[in-house]
Short mmCIF file of C-alpha atoms in Angstrom, two decimals:
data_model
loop_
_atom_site.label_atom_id
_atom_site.label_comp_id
_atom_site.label_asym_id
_atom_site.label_seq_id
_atom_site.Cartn_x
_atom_site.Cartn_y
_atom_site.Cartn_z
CA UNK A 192 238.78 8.87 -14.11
CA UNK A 193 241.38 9.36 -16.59
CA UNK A 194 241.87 13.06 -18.00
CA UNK A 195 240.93 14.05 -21.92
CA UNK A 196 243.96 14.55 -24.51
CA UNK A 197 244.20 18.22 -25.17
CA UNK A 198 244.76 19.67 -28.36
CA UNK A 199 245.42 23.15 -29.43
CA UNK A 200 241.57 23.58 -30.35
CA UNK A 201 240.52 22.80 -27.04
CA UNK A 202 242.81 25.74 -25.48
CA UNK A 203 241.40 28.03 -28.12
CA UNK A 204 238.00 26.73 -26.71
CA UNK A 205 238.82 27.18 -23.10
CA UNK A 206 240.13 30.56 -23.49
CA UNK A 207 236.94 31.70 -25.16
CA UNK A 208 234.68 29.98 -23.29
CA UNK A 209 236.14 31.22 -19.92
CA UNK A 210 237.36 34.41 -21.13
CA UNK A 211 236.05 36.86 -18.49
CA UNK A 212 237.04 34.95 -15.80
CA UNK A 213 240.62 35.02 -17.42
CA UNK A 214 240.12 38.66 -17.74
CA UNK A 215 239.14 38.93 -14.26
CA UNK A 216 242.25 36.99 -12.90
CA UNK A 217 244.45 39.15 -15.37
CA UNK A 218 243.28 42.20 -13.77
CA UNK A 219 244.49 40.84 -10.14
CA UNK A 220 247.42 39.57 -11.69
CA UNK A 221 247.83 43.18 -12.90
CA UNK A 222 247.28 44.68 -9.91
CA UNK A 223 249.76 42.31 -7.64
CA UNK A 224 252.61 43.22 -10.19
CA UNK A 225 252.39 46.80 -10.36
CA UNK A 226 251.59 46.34 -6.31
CA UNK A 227 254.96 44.40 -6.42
CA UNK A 228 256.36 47.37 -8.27
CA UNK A 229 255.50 49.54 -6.17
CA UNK A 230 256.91 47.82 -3.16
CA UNK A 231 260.95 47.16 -5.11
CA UNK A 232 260.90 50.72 -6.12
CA UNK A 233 260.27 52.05 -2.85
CA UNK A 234 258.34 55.45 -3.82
CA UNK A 235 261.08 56.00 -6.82
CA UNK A 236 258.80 54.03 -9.41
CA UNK A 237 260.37 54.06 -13.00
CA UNK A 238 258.30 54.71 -16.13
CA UNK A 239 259.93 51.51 -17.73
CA UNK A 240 259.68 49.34 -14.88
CA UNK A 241 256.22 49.84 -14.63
CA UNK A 242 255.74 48.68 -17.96
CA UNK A 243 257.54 45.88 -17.53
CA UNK A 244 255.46 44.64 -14.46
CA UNK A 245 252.25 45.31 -16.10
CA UNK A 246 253.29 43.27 -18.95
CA UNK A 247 254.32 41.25 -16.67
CA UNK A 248 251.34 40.77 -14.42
CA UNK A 249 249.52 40.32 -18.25
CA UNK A 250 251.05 37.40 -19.01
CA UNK A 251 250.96 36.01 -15.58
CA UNK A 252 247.05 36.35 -15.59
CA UNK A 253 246.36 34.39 -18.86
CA UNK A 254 248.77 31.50 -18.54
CA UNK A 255 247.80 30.89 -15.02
CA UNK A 256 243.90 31.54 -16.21
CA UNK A 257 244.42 29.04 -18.66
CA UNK A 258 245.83 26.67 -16.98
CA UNK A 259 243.38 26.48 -14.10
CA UNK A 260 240.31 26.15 -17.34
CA UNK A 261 242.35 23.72 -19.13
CA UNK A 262 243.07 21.46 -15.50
CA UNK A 263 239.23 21.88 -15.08
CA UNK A 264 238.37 21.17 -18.63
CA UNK A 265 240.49 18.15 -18.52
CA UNK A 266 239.36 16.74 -15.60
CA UNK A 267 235.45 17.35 -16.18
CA UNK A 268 233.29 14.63 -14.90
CA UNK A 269 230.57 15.74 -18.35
CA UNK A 270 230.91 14.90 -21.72
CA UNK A 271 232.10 17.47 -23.69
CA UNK A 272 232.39 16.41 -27.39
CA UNK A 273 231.23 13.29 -29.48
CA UNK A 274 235.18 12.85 -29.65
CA UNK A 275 234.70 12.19 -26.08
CA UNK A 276 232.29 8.72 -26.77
CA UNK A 277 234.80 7.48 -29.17
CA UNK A 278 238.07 7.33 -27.08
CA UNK A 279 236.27 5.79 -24.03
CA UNK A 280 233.30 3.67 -25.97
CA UNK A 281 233.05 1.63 -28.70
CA UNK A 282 229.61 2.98 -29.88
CA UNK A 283 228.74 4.46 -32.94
CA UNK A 284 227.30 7.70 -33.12
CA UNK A 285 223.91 7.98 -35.43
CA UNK A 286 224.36 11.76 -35.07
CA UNK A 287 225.38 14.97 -33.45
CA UNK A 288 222.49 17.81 -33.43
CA UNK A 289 222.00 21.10 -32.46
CA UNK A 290 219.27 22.33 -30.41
CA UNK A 291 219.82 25.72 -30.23
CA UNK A 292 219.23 27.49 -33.99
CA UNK A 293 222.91 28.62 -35.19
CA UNK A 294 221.69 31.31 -36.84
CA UNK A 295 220.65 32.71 -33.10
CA UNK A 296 223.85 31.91 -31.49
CA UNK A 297 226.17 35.33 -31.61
CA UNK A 298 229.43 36.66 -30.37
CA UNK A 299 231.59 34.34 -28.73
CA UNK A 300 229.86 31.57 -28.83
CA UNK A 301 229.44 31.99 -32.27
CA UNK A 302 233.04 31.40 -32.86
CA UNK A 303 233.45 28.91 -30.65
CA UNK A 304 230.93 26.87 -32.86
CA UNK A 305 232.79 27.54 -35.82
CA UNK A 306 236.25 25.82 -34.30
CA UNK A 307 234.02 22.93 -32.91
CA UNK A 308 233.56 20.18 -35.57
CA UNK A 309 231.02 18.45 -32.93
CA UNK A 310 228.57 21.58 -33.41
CA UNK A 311 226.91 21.24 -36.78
CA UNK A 312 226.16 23.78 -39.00
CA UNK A 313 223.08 22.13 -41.07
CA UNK A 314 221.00 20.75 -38.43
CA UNK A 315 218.65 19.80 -41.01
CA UNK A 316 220.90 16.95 -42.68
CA UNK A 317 221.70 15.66 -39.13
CA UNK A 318 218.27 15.52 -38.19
CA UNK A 319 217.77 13.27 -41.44
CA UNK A 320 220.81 11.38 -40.62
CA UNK A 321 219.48 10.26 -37.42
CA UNK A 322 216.12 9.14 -38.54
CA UNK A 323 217.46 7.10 -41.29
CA UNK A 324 219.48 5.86 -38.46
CA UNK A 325 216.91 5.08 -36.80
CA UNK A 326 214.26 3.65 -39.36
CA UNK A 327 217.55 1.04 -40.88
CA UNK A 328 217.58 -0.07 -36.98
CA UNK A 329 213.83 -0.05 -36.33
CA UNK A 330 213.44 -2.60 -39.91
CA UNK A 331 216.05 -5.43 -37.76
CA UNK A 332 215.56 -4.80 -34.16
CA UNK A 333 212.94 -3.98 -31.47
CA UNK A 334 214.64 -1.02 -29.10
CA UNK A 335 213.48 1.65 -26.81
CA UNK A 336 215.34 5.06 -26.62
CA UNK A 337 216.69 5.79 -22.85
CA UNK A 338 219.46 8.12 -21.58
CA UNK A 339 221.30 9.03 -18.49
CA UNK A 340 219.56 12.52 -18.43
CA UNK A 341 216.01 13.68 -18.95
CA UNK A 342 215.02 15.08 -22.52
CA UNK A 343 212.72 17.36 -22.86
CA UNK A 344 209.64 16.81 -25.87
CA UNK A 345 211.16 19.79 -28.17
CA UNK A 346 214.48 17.71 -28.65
CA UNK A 347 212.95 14.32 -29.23
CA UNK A 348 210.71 16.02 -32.07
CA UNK A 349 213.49 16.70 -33.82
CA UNK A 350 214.17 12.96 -34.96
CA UNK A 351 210.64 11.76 -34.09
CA UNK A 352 208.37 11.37 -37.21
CA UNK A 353 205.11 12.75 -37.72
CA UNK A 354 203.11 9.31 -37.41
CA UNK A 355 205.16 8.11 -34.37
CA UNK A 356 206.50 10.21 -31.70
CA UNK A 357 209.66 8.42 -29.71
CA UNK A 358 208.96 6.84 -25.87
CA UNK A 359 212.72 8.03 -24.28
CA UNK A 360 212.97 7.16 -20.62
CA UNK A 361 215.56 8.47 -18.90
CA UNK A 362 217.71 8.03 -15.81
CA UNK A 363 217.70 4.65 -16.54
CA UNK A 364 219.00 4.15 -12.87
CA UNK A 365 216.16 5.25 -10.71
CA UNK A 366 213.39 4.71 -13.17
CA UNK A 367 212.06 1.18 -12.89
CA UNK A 368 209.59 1.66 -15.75
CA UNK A 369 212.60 1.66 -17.91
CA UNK A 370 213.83 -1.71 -16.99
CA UNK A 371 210.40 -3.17 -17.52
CA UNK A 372 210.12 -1.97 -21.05
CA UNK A 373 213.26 -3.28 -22.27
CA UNK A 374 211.69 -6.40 -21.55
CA UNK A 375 210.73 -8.51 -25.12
CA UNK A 376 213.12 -5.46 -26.54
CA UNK A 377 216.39 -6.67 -28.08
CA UNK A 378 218.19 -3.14 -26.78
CA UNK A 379 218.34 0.37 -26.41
CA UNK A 380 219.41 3.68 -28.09
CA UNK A 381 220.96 6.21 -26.68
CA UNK A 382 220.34 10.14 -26.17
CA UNK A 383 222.49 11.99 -24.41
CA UNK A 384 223.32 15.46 -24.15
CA UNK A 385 226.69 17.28 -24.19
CA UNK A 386 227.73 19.29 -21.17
CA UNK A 387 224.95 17.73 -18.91
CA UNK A 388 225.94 13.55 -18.96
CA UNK A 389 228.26 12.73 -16.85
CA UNK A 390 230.32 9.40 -17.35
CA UNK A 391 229.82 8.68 -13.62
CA UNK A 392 226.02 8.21 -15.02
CA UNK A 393 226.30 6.98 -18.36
CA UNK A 394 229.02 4.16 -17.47
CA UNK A 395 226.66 3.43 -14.74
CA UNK A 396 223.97 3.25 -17.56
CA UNK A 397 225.66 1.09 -20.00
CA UNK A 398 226.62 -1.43 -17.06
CA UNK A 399 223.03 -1.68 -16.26
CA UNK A 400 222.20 -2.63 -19.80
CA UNK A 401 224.58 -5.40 -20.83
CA UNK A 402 223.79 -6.88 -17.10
CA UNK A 403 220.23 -7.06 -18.43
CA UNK A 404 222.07 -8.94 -21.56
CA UNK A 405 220.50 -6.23 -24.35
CA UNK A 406 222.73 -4.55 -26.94
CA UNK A 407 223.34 -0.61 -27.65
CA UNK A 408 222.64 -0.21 -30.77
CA UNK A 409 224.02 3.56 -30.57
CA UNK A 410 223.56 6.90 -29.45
CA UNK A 411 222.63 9.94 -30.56
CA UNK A 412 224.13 13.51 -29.19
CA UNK A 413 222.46 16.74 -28.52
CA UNK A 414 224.25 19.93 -28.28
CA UNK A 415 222.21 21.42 -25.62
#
């Protein structure tokens, strides 16, 4: 699998994402430089030198922190971002919603929501978005909803009107009652969460669809 493009919002998002574990790695990075120290001076430690080795070991910790997040981040077998379907699929996305309430989401993670343009600050109009999504679709084609992960009832309500809840199977791979009810169906949309699909599953997924000759009509993304 090919790596993600970086940008200089994701290493703002890695660092605050993983900050404590850079924090932690600083600290031994700290304490191997001044250790170092130490160990040069042999027992006639300068006040300036020491400085300079703790500054040191500071910058050593973070760059090599980051690096390690942004080589994992890079290389992560899960979706991460609805920029993510666009570079690898040509599928359009209905919408991007958030099931956690923003207004409950605090400190770090707060921010980090602010620099992501995938996280979306009115639910509400995304929620709308997606069931006018889905109601133009539903008045041309007949389609199930299916994903590569389960989804629990509380996020399907979101887009799911009052007279007619939606039917989602997921793991489209190991669940055979999936495959039957595409049957008379001309295709499927997708639901798939950030973080938890992998493209291992969801490639595996959209293979299995087109080999049973029906169309994606979309997906839809959840910010889990």
């Amino acid at each position: 699998m090919m790596g993600k493009e970086i940008t200089f919002k994701d290493l703002v998002i890695v660092f605050l994402r993983n900050i404590r574990k850079i924090l932690f790695i600083t600290i031994i990075a700290v304490v191997l430089m001044l250790a170092l120290c130490f160990y040069l001076s042999k027992g006639n430690i300068e006040v300036k030198k020491l400085i300079i080795f703790f500054i040191l070991g500071i910058i050593l910790g973070v760059v090599v922190g980051v690096c390690i997040f942004t080589l994992l981040y890079i290389h992560s077998p899960k979706v991460r971002s609805a920029s993510d379907i666009r570079c690898r699929y040509n599928l359009p996305i209905f919408a991007v919603l958030n099931y956690h309430d923003t207004n409950s989401v605090k400190g770090i993670n707060k921010i980090i929501n602010k620099i992501e343009k995938d996280v979306v600050s009115d639910n509400t109009t995304q929620v709308e978005i997606a069931k006018q999504s889905i109601a133009i679709m539903k008045a041309q084609y007949n389609f199930i909803f299916s994903g590569s992960v389960p989804i629990d009832s509380s996020q399907l309500n979101q887009i799911s009107n009052e007279d007619e809840k939606i039917e989602y199977y997921d793991c489209i791979i190991e669940n055979p009652g999936m495959i039957k009810a595409l049957y008379g169906k001309d295709g499927v949309i997708l639901i798939e969460k950030l973080n938890e699909t992998t493209y291992e599953r969801l490639n595996k997924q959209i293979i299995q669809i087109e080999a049973l000759r029906k169309e994606i009509f979309g997906i839809i993304l959840i910010n889990a």
